[in-house]
Short mmCIF file of C-alpha atoms in Angstrom, two decimals:
data_model
loop_
_atom_site.label_atom_id
_atom_site.label_comp_id
_atom_site.label_asym_id
_atom_site.label_seq_id
_atom_site.Cartn_x
_atom_site.Cartn_y
_atom_site.Cartn_z
CA MET A 1496 -27.35 34.56 -36.09
CA ARG A 1497 -28.95 32.23 -33.62
CA PRO A 1498 -27.69 32.74 -30.05
CA ALA A 1499 -25.52 30.13 -28.33
CA VAL A 1500 -25.98 29.47 -24.62
CA VAL A 1501 -23.14 27.79 -22.71
CA PHE A 1502 -24.33 26.13 -19.49
CA GLY A 1503 -21.33 25.58 -17.20
CA LEU A 1504 -18.43 28.02 -17.29
CA LEU A 1505 -15.27 26.34 -16.08
CA HIS A 1506 -12.45 25.16 -18.38
CA ALA A 1507 -14.42 23.50 -21.17
CA GLY A 1508 -17.30 25.97 -20.98
CA LEU A 1509 -14.88 28.87 -21.23
CA ALA A 1510 -13.25 27.28 -24.30
CA LEU A 1511 -16.68 26.97 -25.96
CA VAL A 1512 -17.57 30.60 -25.13
CA ARG A 1513 -14.33 31.94 -26.58
CA SER A 1514 -14.50 29.83 -29.72
CA LEU A 1515 -18.09 30.79 -30.54
CA GLY A 1516 -17.62 34.44 -29.53
CA ARG A 1517 -14.53 34.86 -31.69
CA ASP A 1518 -16.61 33.63 -34.63
CA GLY A 1519 -19.06 36.47 -34.06
CA ILE A 1520 -21.83 34.28 -32.62
CA PRO A 1521 -23.83 35.93 -29.80
CA VAL A 1522 -23.11 33.91 -26.64
CA GLU A 1523 -24.88 33.85 -23.29
CA GLY A 1524 -23.67 31.98 -20.22
CA ILE A 1525 -25.35 30.12 -17.35
CA ALA A 1526 -23.53 29.05 -14.19
CA PHE A 1527 -24.62 27.43 -10.93
CA ASN A 1528 -21.71 28.87 -8.93
CA ARG A 1529 -20.27 32.38 -8.85
CA TYR A 1530 -16.76 30.87 -8.83
CA GLU A 1531 -17.23 29.64 -12.41
CA PHE A 1532 -14.60 31.92 -13.88
CA GLY A 1533 -15.97 31.82 -17.42
CA LEU A 1534 -18.59 34.28 -16.18
CA ARG A 1535 -15.90 36.93 -16.62
CA SER A 1536 -15.32 36.30 -20.31
CA ARG A 1537 -15.61 39.36 -22.55
CA TYR A 1538 -17.33 37.16 -25.14
CA LEU A 1539 -20.48 36.72 -23.05
CA GLN A 1540 -23.30 39.09 -23.93
CA ARG A 1541 -25.43 38.01 -20.97
CA ARG A 1542 -24.75 36.07 -17.75
CA THR A 1543 -27.14 34.10 -15.54
CA LEU A 1544 -26.23 32.80 -12.09
CA ALA A 1545 -28.86 30.08 -11.73
CA ALA A 1546 -30.18 28.85 -8.38
CA GLY A 1547 -31.89 25.86 -9.96
CA ASP A 1548 -33.53 24.33 -13.02
CA ASP A 1549 -36.23 26.99 -13.30
CA ASP A 1550 -33.60 29.72 -13.65
CA VAL A 1551 -31.96 27.75 -16.45
CA LEU A 1552 -35.26 27.48 -18.31
CA GLU A 1553 -35.91 31.19 -17.85
CA ALA A 1554 -32.44 32.02 -19.25
CA LEU A 1555 -33.22 29.90 -22.32
CA ARG A 1556 -36.53 31.69 -22.80
CA HIS A 1557 -34.75 35.04 -22.61
CA ALA A 1558 -32.10 33.90 -25.12
CA GLY A 1559 -34.84 33.04 -27.59
CA ALA A 1560 -36.97 36.12 -26.91
CA GLY A 1561 -35.73 37.78 -30.10
CA GLY A 1562 -37.29 35.04 -32.19
CA GLU A 1563 -34.15 33.00 -32.86
CA ARG A 1564 -34.03 29.55 -31.23
CA PRO A 1565 -30.84 29.20 -29.11
CA VAL A 1566 -28.28 26.40 -29.28
CA LEU A 1567 -27.47 25.08 -25.81
CA PHE A 1568 -24.00 23.69 -24.97
CA LEU A 1569 -23.47 21.70 -21.74
CA GLU A 1570 -20.14 21.61 -19.92
CA ARG A 1571 -20.34 19.18 -16.98
CA ASP A 1572 -22.37 16.21 -15.75
CA GLU A 1573 -24.51 18.42 -13.51
CA ASN A 1574 -25.48 20.47 -16.55
CA VAL A 1575 -26.40 17.33 -18.50
CA GLU A 1576 -28.42 16.12 -15.50
CA THR A 1577 -30.45 19.33 -15.51
CA VAL A 1578 -31.38 18.73 -19.14
CA LEU A 1579 -32.26 15.09 -18.45
CA ARG A 1580 -34.55 16.16 -15.58
CA ARG A 1581 -36.31 18.78 -17.71
CA TRP A 1582 -35.91 17.05 -21.06
CA ASP A 1583 -39.12 18.08 -22.82
CA GLU A 1584 -39.05 21.66 -21.51
CA VAL A 1585 -35.43 22.25 -22.53
CA ARG A 1586 -35.87 20.76 -25.99
CA ALA A 1587 -38.94 22.91 -26.55
CA LEU A 1588 -36.76 25.98 -26.01
CA ALA A 1589 -33.36 25.09 -27.52
CA ASP A 1590 -31.38 22.71 -29.70
CA VAL A 1591 -28.93 20.62 -27.67
CA PRO A 1592 -25.95 18.49 -28.86
CA LEU A 1593 -27.49 15.31 -27.44
CA PRO A 1594 -29.44 12.48 -29.11
CA ASP A 1595 -33.22 12.57 -29.41
CA ASP A 1596 -33.57 9.60 -27.05
CA PRO A 1597 -32.45 10.38 -23.47
CA GLU A 1598 -32.04 6.64 -22.85
CA ALA A 1599 -29.01 6.66 -25.16
CA VAL A 1600 -27.43 9.30 -22.90
CA ARG A 1601 -28.13 7.27 -19.75
CA ARG A 1602 -26.77 4.01 -21.20
CA LEU A 1603 -23.44 5.67 -21.94
CA ARG A 1604 -23.17 7.69 -18.72
CA ARG A 1605 -24.00 4.88 -16.28
CA LYS A 1606 -20.96 2.73 -15.58
CA ASP A 1607 -23.10 -0.34 -14.86
CA LEU A 1608 -24.79 -0.10 -18.29
CA LEU A 1609 -21.75 0.94 -20.35
CA PRO A 1610 -20.26 -2.62 -20.48
CA GLU A 1611 -23.52 -3.82 -22.06
CA VAL A 1612 -23.28 -1.13 -24.75
CA ALA A 1613 -19.60 -1.97 -25.28
CA ALA A 1614 -20.42 -5.66 -25.73
CA GLU A 1615 -23.11 -4.81 -28.30
CA ALA A 1616 -20.57 -2.69 -30.18
CA GLY A 1617 -17.81 -5.30 -29.96
CA VAL A 1618 -15.62 -2.98 -27.88
CA PRO A 1619 -13.72 -4.55 -24.95
CA SER A 1620 -14.25 -3.24 -21.40
CA PRO A 1621 -12.93 -4.16 -17.94
CA TYR A 1622 -15.05 -6.56 -15.90
CA THR A 1623 -17.55 -4.41 -13.99
CA LEU A 1624 -20.11 -5.30 -11.32
CA ARG A 1625 -22.88 -3.19 -9.78
CA ALA A 1626 -21.96 -2.88 -6.08
CA GLU A 1627 -25.45 -3.36 -4.66
CA SER A 1628 -24.36 -4.83 -1.31
CA GLN A 1629 -21.34 -6.10 0.55
CA GLU A 1630 -22.59 -9.64 -0.07
CA ALA A 1631 -22.62 -8.97 -3.81
CA ILE A 1632 -19.04 -7.70 -3.66
CA ARG A 1633 -17.78 -10.67 -1.65
CA GLY A 1634 -19.77 -13.16 -3.72
CA ALA A 1635 -18.39 -11.94 -7.04
CA HIS A 1636 -14.98 -13.54 -6.32
CA LEU A 1637 -13.15 -10.70 -8.03
CA GLU A 1638 -9.37 -10.67 -8.16
CA PRO A 1639 -7.91 -7.54 -6.46
CA PRO A 1640 -6.77 -4.85 -6.92
CA LEU A 1641 -10.15 -3.32 -7.64
CA LEU A 1642 -11.66 0.08 -8.36
CA LEU A 1643 -14.81 1.38 -6.69
CA LYS A 1644 -16.43 4.02 -8.91
CA PRO A 1645 -19.62 6.09 -8.78
CA LEU A 1646 -22.44 4.93 -11.03
CA GLU A 1647 -22.42 8.32 -12.79
CA GLY A 1648 -21.78 12.01 -12.31
CA GLN A 1649 -19.02 14.15 -10.83
CA GLU A 1650 -20.40 14.61 -7.30
CA PHE A 1651 -18.37 11.64 -6.00
CA ALA A 1652 -15.10 13.37 -6.88
CA LEU A 1653 -16.29 16.60 -5.28
CA ALA A 1654 -17.28 14.76 -2.10
CA PHE A 1655 -14.15 12.65 -1.67
CA GLY A 1656 -11.48 14.44 -3.72
CA GLU A 1657 -11.02 11.23 -5.75
CA LYS A 1658 -12.71 9.88 -8.87
CA ALA A 1659 -12.43 6.31 -7.58
CA PHE A 1660 -11.29 4.27 -4.56
CA VAL A 1661 -8.51 1.73 -5.09
CA ALA A 1662 -8.97 -1.48 -3.07
CA GLN A 1663 -6.08 -3.90 -2.62
CA THR A 1664 -8.39 -6.51 -1.04
CA VAL A 1665 -12.05 -7.43 -1.26
CA GLU A 1666 -12.55 -6.18 2.30
CA GLU A 1667 -11.11 -2.80 1.31
CA ALA A 1668 -13.63 -2.73 -1.52
CA VAL A 1669 -16.43 -3.46 0.96
CA ALA A 1670 -15.17 -0.68 3.24
CA GLY A 1671 -15.10 1.73 0.29
CA TRP A 1672 -18.62 0.71 -0.68
CA LYS A 1673 -19.85 1.41 2.87
CA ARG A 1674 -18.14 4.80 2.86
CA ALA A 1675 -19.77 5.74 -0.45
CA GLU A 1676 -23.19 4.40 0.54
CA GLU A 1677 -23.16 6.50 3.72
CA ARG A 1678 -22.84 9.59 1.50
CA GLY A 1679 -25.65 8.41 -0.79
CA PHE A 1680 -23.56 7.23 -3.77
CA GLU A 1681 -24.38 4.19 -5.89
CA THR A 1682 -21.22 2.47 -7.09
CA VAL A 1683 -19.69 -0.19 -9.31
CA ILE A 1684 -16.72 -2.48 -8.68
CA GLN A 1685 -14.30 -2.79 -11.58
CA GLU A 1686 -11.14 -4.75 -12.21
CA LEU A 1687 -8.06 -2.53 -12.11
CA ILE A 1688 -6.06 -2.75 -15.31
CA PRO A 1689 -2.33 -2.72 -14.38
CA ASP A 1690 -0.60 0.62 -14.98
CA SER A 1691 -3.78 1.90 -16.62
CA HIS A 1692 -2.98 5.51 -15.69
CA GLU A 1693 -0.01 5.40 -18.08
CA HIS A 1694 -2.14 4.45 -21.08
CA VAL A 1695 -5.35 6.51 -21.02
CA TYR A 1696 -6.57 7.59 -24.47
CA SER A 1697 -9.53 9.72 -25.47
CA LEU A 1698 -11.76 10.51 -28.40
CA PHE A 1699 -13.62 13.83 -28.31
CA THR A 1700 -16.09 14.07 -31.16
CA TYR A 1701 -19.19 15.72 -32.52
CA VAL A 1702 -21.58 13.33 -34.25
CA GLY A 1703 -24.02 15.22 -36.47
CA ARG A 1704 -27.79 14.99 -36.57
CA GLU A 1705 -27.59 12.53 -39.47
CA GLY A 1706 -25.49 10.15 -37.37
CA GLU A 1707 -22.14 10.80 -39.04
CA PRO A 1708 -19.11 12.17 -37.14
CA LEU A 1709 -18.29 15.71 -38.26
CA ALA A 1710 -15.31 16.64 -36.03
CA SER A 1711 -12.95 14.49 -33.96
CA VAL A 1712 -9.72 14.68 -32.00
CA VAL A 1713 -7.79 11.86 -30.33
CA GLY A 1714 -5.11 12.14 -27.65
CA ARG A 1715 -3.87 10.86 -24.32
CA LYS A 1716 -3.50 11.95 -20.72
CA VAL A 1717 0.04 12.98 -19.88
CA ARG A 1718 -0.52 13.90 -16.23
CA GLN A 1719 -3.66 13.85 -14.13
CA GLY A 1720 -4.85 14.77 -10.67
CA PRO A 1721 -5.56 13.27 -8.29
CA LEU A 1722 -2.72 10.93 -9.24
CA ARG A 1723 -3.60 7.76 -11.13
CA PHE A 1724 -7.35 8.40 -11.36
CA GLY A 1725 -8.10 12.06 -11.97
CA THR A 1726 -8.85 14.60 -14.65
CA SER A 1727 -6.16 15.89 -16.99
CA ALA A 1728 -3.55 18.37 -15.85
CA VAL A 1729 -1.67 17.92 -19.15
CA PHE A 1730 -3.25 16.37 -22.25
CA ALA A 1731 -1.63 15.87 -25.66
CA SER A 1732 -3.43 15.36 -28.95
CA GLY A 1733 -2.10 12.76 -31.37
CA HIS A 1734 -4.23 10.83 -33.83
CA ASP A 1735 -4.68 7.11 -33.22
CA ALA A 1736 -6.88 5.30 -35.74
CA GLU A 1737 -7.77 2.47 -33.34
CA VAL A 1738 -8.93 4.82 -30.58
CA HIS A 1739 -10.97 6.76 -33.14
CA GLU A 1740 -12.58 3.66 -34.63
CA LEU A 1741 -13.50 2.03 -31.31
CA GLY A 1742 -14.90 5.25 -29.88
CA GLN A 1743 -17.07 5.93 -32.91
CA ARG A 1744 -18.25 2.32 -33.01
CA LEU A 1745 -19.35 2.55 -29.39
CA LEU A 1746 -21.34 5.75 -29.98
CA ALA A 1747 -22.95 4.32 -33.11
CA ALA A 1748 -24.22 1.34 -31.09
CA VAL A 1749 -26.74 3.62 -29.33
CA LYS A 1750 -27.31 5.86 -32.40
CA TYR A 1751 -25.68 8.73 -30.55
CA HIS A 1752 -25.37 12.21 -31.96
CA GLY A 1753 -23.96 15.28 -30.26
CA LEU A 1754 -20.76 16.02 -28.33
CA ALA A 1755 -19.15 13.01 -26.62
CA HIS A 1756 -15.91 12.07 -24.91
CA VAL A 1757 -14.90 8.39 -24.92
CA GLU A 1758 -12.06 7.28 -22.62
CA LEU A 1759 -10.16 4.01 -23.14
CA VAL A 1760 -7.12 2.34 -21.58
CA ARG A 1761 -4.59 -0.04 -23.11
CA ASP A 1762 -4.45 -3.30 -21.13
CA PRO A 1763 -0.80 -4.49 -21.04
CA ARG A 1764 -1.94 -8.06 -20.32
CA ASP A 1765 -3.58 -8.58 -23.73
CA GLY A 1766 -2.76 -5.35 -25.60
CA LEU A 1767 -6.43 -4.46 -26.07
CA LEU A 1768 -7.94 -1.02 -25.76
CA LYS A 1769 -10.84 -1.14 -23.28
CA VAL A 1770 -13.49 1.52 -22.72
CA ILE A 1771 -13.72 2.80 -19.15
CA GLU A 1772 -15.92 5.88 -19.42
CA VAL A 1773 -18.12 7.92 -21.74
CA ASN A 1774 -19.07 11.54 -21.07
CA THR A 1775 -21.94 13.03 -23.06
CA ARG A 1776 -20.26 16.44 -22.83
CA PRO A 1777 -16.85 17.99 -23.56
CA PRO A 1778 -13.77 16.93 -21.58
CA VAL A 1779 -11.89 19.42 -19.39
CA TRP A 1780 -9.24 19.73 -22.14
CA ALA A 1781 -11.81 20.73 -24.78
CA GLY A 1782 -9.73 23.82 -25.60
CA ILE A 1783 -7.56 21.65 -27.85
CA ALA A 1784 -10.58 21.04 -30.09
CA THR A 1785 -12.18 24.50 -30.04
CA GLY A 1786 -9.26 26.35 -31.62
CA PRO A 1787 -8.72 27.04 -35.33
CA GLU A 1788 -7.15 23.59 -35.88
CA LEU A 1789 -10.60 21.91 -35.56
CA GLY A 1790 -13.28 24.36 -34.37
CA ILE A 1791 -15.55 21.66 -32.95
CA ALA A 1792 -17.86 24.19 -31.27
CA ARG A 1793 -18.59 25.93 -34.57
CA VAL A 1794 -19.08 22.58 -36.32
CA ALA A 1795 -21.67 21.59 -33.72
CA TYR A 1796 -23.35 25.00 -33.82
CA ASP A 1797 -23.63 24.97 -37.62
CA ASP A 1798 -25.03 21.43 -37.66
CA LEU A 1799 -27.66 22.23 -35.03
CA CYS A 1800 -28.58 25.34 -37.02
CA GLY A 1801 -29.22 23.18 -40.08
CA ARG A 1802 -25.89 23.80 -41.82
CA PRO A 1803 -24.01 20.47 -41.69
CA GLY A 1804 -20.39 20.28 -42.78
CA ASP A 1805 -18.82 18.33 -45.62
CA GLY A 1806 -17.81 15.11 -43.90
CA GLU A 1807 -15.64 14.51 -40.86
CA GLN A 1808 -12.78 16.80 -39.91
CA THR A 1809 -10.16 14.85 -37.99
CA MET A 1810 -7.52 16.85 -36.16
CA THR A 1811 -3.97 15.78 -36.97
CA GLU A 1812 -2.00 18.58 -35.27
CA SER A 1813 -0.07 17.73 -32.10
CA LEU A 1814 -1.14 20.19 -29.42
CA THR A 1815 -0.69 20.13 -25.65
CA TRP A 1816 -3.35 21.42 -23.26
CA ILE A 1817 -1.90 22.55 -19.92
CA TYR A 1818 -3.69 23.47 -16.70
CA LEU A 1819 -0.72 25.09 -14.98
CA ALA A 1820 -2.07 25.36 -11.41
CA LYS A 1821 -3.12 21.73 -11.34
CA ASP A 1822 0.00 20.47 -13.08
CA VAL A 1823 2.32 22.14 -10.58
CA TRP A 1824 0.46 20.36 -7.76
CA VAL A 1825 0.43 17.01 -9.58
CA SER A 1826 4.03 17.25 -10.76
CA ALA A 1827 5.28 18.07 -7.25
CA GLN A 1828 3.68 14.87 -5.96
CA MET A 1829 5.15 12.84 -8.81
CA ALA A 1830 8.60 14.37 -8.23
CA ARG A 1831 8.50 13.38 -4.54
CA ARG A 1832 7.75 9.82 -5.67
CA ARG A 1833 10.65 10.02 -8.17
CA GLU A 1834 8.17 9.48 -11.00
CA LEU A 1835 8.81 12.71 -12.92
CA PRO A 1836 12.27 13.88 -14.03
CA ALA A 1837 12.61 17.65 -14.45
CA ARG A 1838 13.25 17.27 -18.18
CA GLU A 1839 9.96 15.43 -18.65
CA PHE A 1840 8.06 18.10 -16.69
CA LEU A 1841 9.50 20.88 -18.86
CA ARG A 1842 9.09 19.11 -22.19
CA HIS A 1843 5.49 20.14 -22.78
CA TYR A 1844 6.04 23.68 -21.52
CA LEU A 1845 8.84 24.22 -24.02
CA SER A 1846 6.63 23.20 -26.93
CA ARG A 1847 5.37 26.03 -29.10
CA LYS A 1848 2.05 24.30 -29.66
CA LYS A 1849 0.40 24.83 -26.28
CA VAL A 1850 -3.21 25.47 -25.34
CA ARG A 1851 -3.64 27.15 -21.96
CA ALA A 1852 -6.52 26.08 -19.77
CA THR A 1853 -7.67 29.56 -18.70
CA PHE A 1854 -5.43 32.36 -20.01
CA ALA A 1855 -5.97 34.12 -23.33
CA VAL A 1856 -4.42 37.41 -24.43
CA ASP A 1857 -7.71 38.66 -25.86
CA ASP A 1858 -9.72 37.53 -22.80
CA PRO A 1859 -7.53 37.71 -19.63
CA ALA A 1860 -10.21 38.26 -16.95
CA PRO A 1861 -11.25 34.57 -16.58
CA ALA A 1862 -7.66 33.56 -15.76
CA VAL A 1863 -7.58 36.10 -12.93
CA ALA A 1864 -11.02 34.97 -11.73
CA SER A 1865 -9.84 31.33 -11.76
CA LEU A 1866 -7.65 32.11 -8.73
CA GLY A 1867 -10.84 32.51 -6.68
CA TYR A 1868 -12.08 29.17 -8.02
CA LEU A 1869 -8.83 27.50 -6.94
CA ARG A 1870 -9.08 28.99 -3.43
CA GLN A 1871 -12.66 27.74 -3.18
CA ARG A 1872 -11.63 24.22 -4.26
CA VAL A 1873 -8.78 24.11 -1.75
#
């Protein structure tokens, strides 16, 4: 069998490794940081701790040294950025679940370009403005509250501990822009949809090489951290035809194929679902989709190996993905604000259909190693 290489070994990367390894596929792993706990998975046949792009390319050459071309899976934005920087070299060595045109990837990832794609697809989006200067922000005459977001990537959240700044006034937005600019971040200003954190929905899908979706799952954020604008601490699957249709329509507008995560919010003012973000990689809660209920990693692997499936598999099971360490932290904050009754906190833990973020009976070492990752993050 052709080898699979998983680049990025935190929650989603670990889920990909386990899913492919359990299917008997030889899996190798690449990480930029020794705290990436997926390095400890028993399903990895080889591990590379890369210092930079050249080490990644060398790992791909080694994976294909036996004559079989590897399939490369990417976990986080920094991993996608490596491939974009070394596009031709990577694609000469491996098959990647991304479209042939890197411009399609950039148009979806960049928050200043995404509204243009959404308009072409007929998908609503919040009003968004490139924050090029304080004059541009003041001159836009936007109605607060506002969100200040990075143009793309996850480095903003790592630098500030927040995915976005909330501004109650235009001057707060200007101050946030100055703070981000001092750290070298390009940003956008976006209207804040009221209570948007309560109505965040996602489509995670694999669109095959022929342009047709082959595996999809829809769900919503239950709890997230940091509060209001963070990544999932608890995520629940539950099919929603409208979320599925809008997400697929958006991806089709740029002829996308590969793994993608489309995030939308329901605007209570007009009832419309509006796209707020697209990731050309798996979401943190990818473990919901890599299990036997859908097997999205195997679907992608088979398609990239020239063995496409028989039409789209759409997950209908209701599963809950839980990142315990993060959820305890998030839930404690919500409890102090009187936003989370004890019964609601326990509801998802009492469900029999749970997917754990790091622990697995057949592969316990990554869960132990994740404690070091948490200490490093703190």
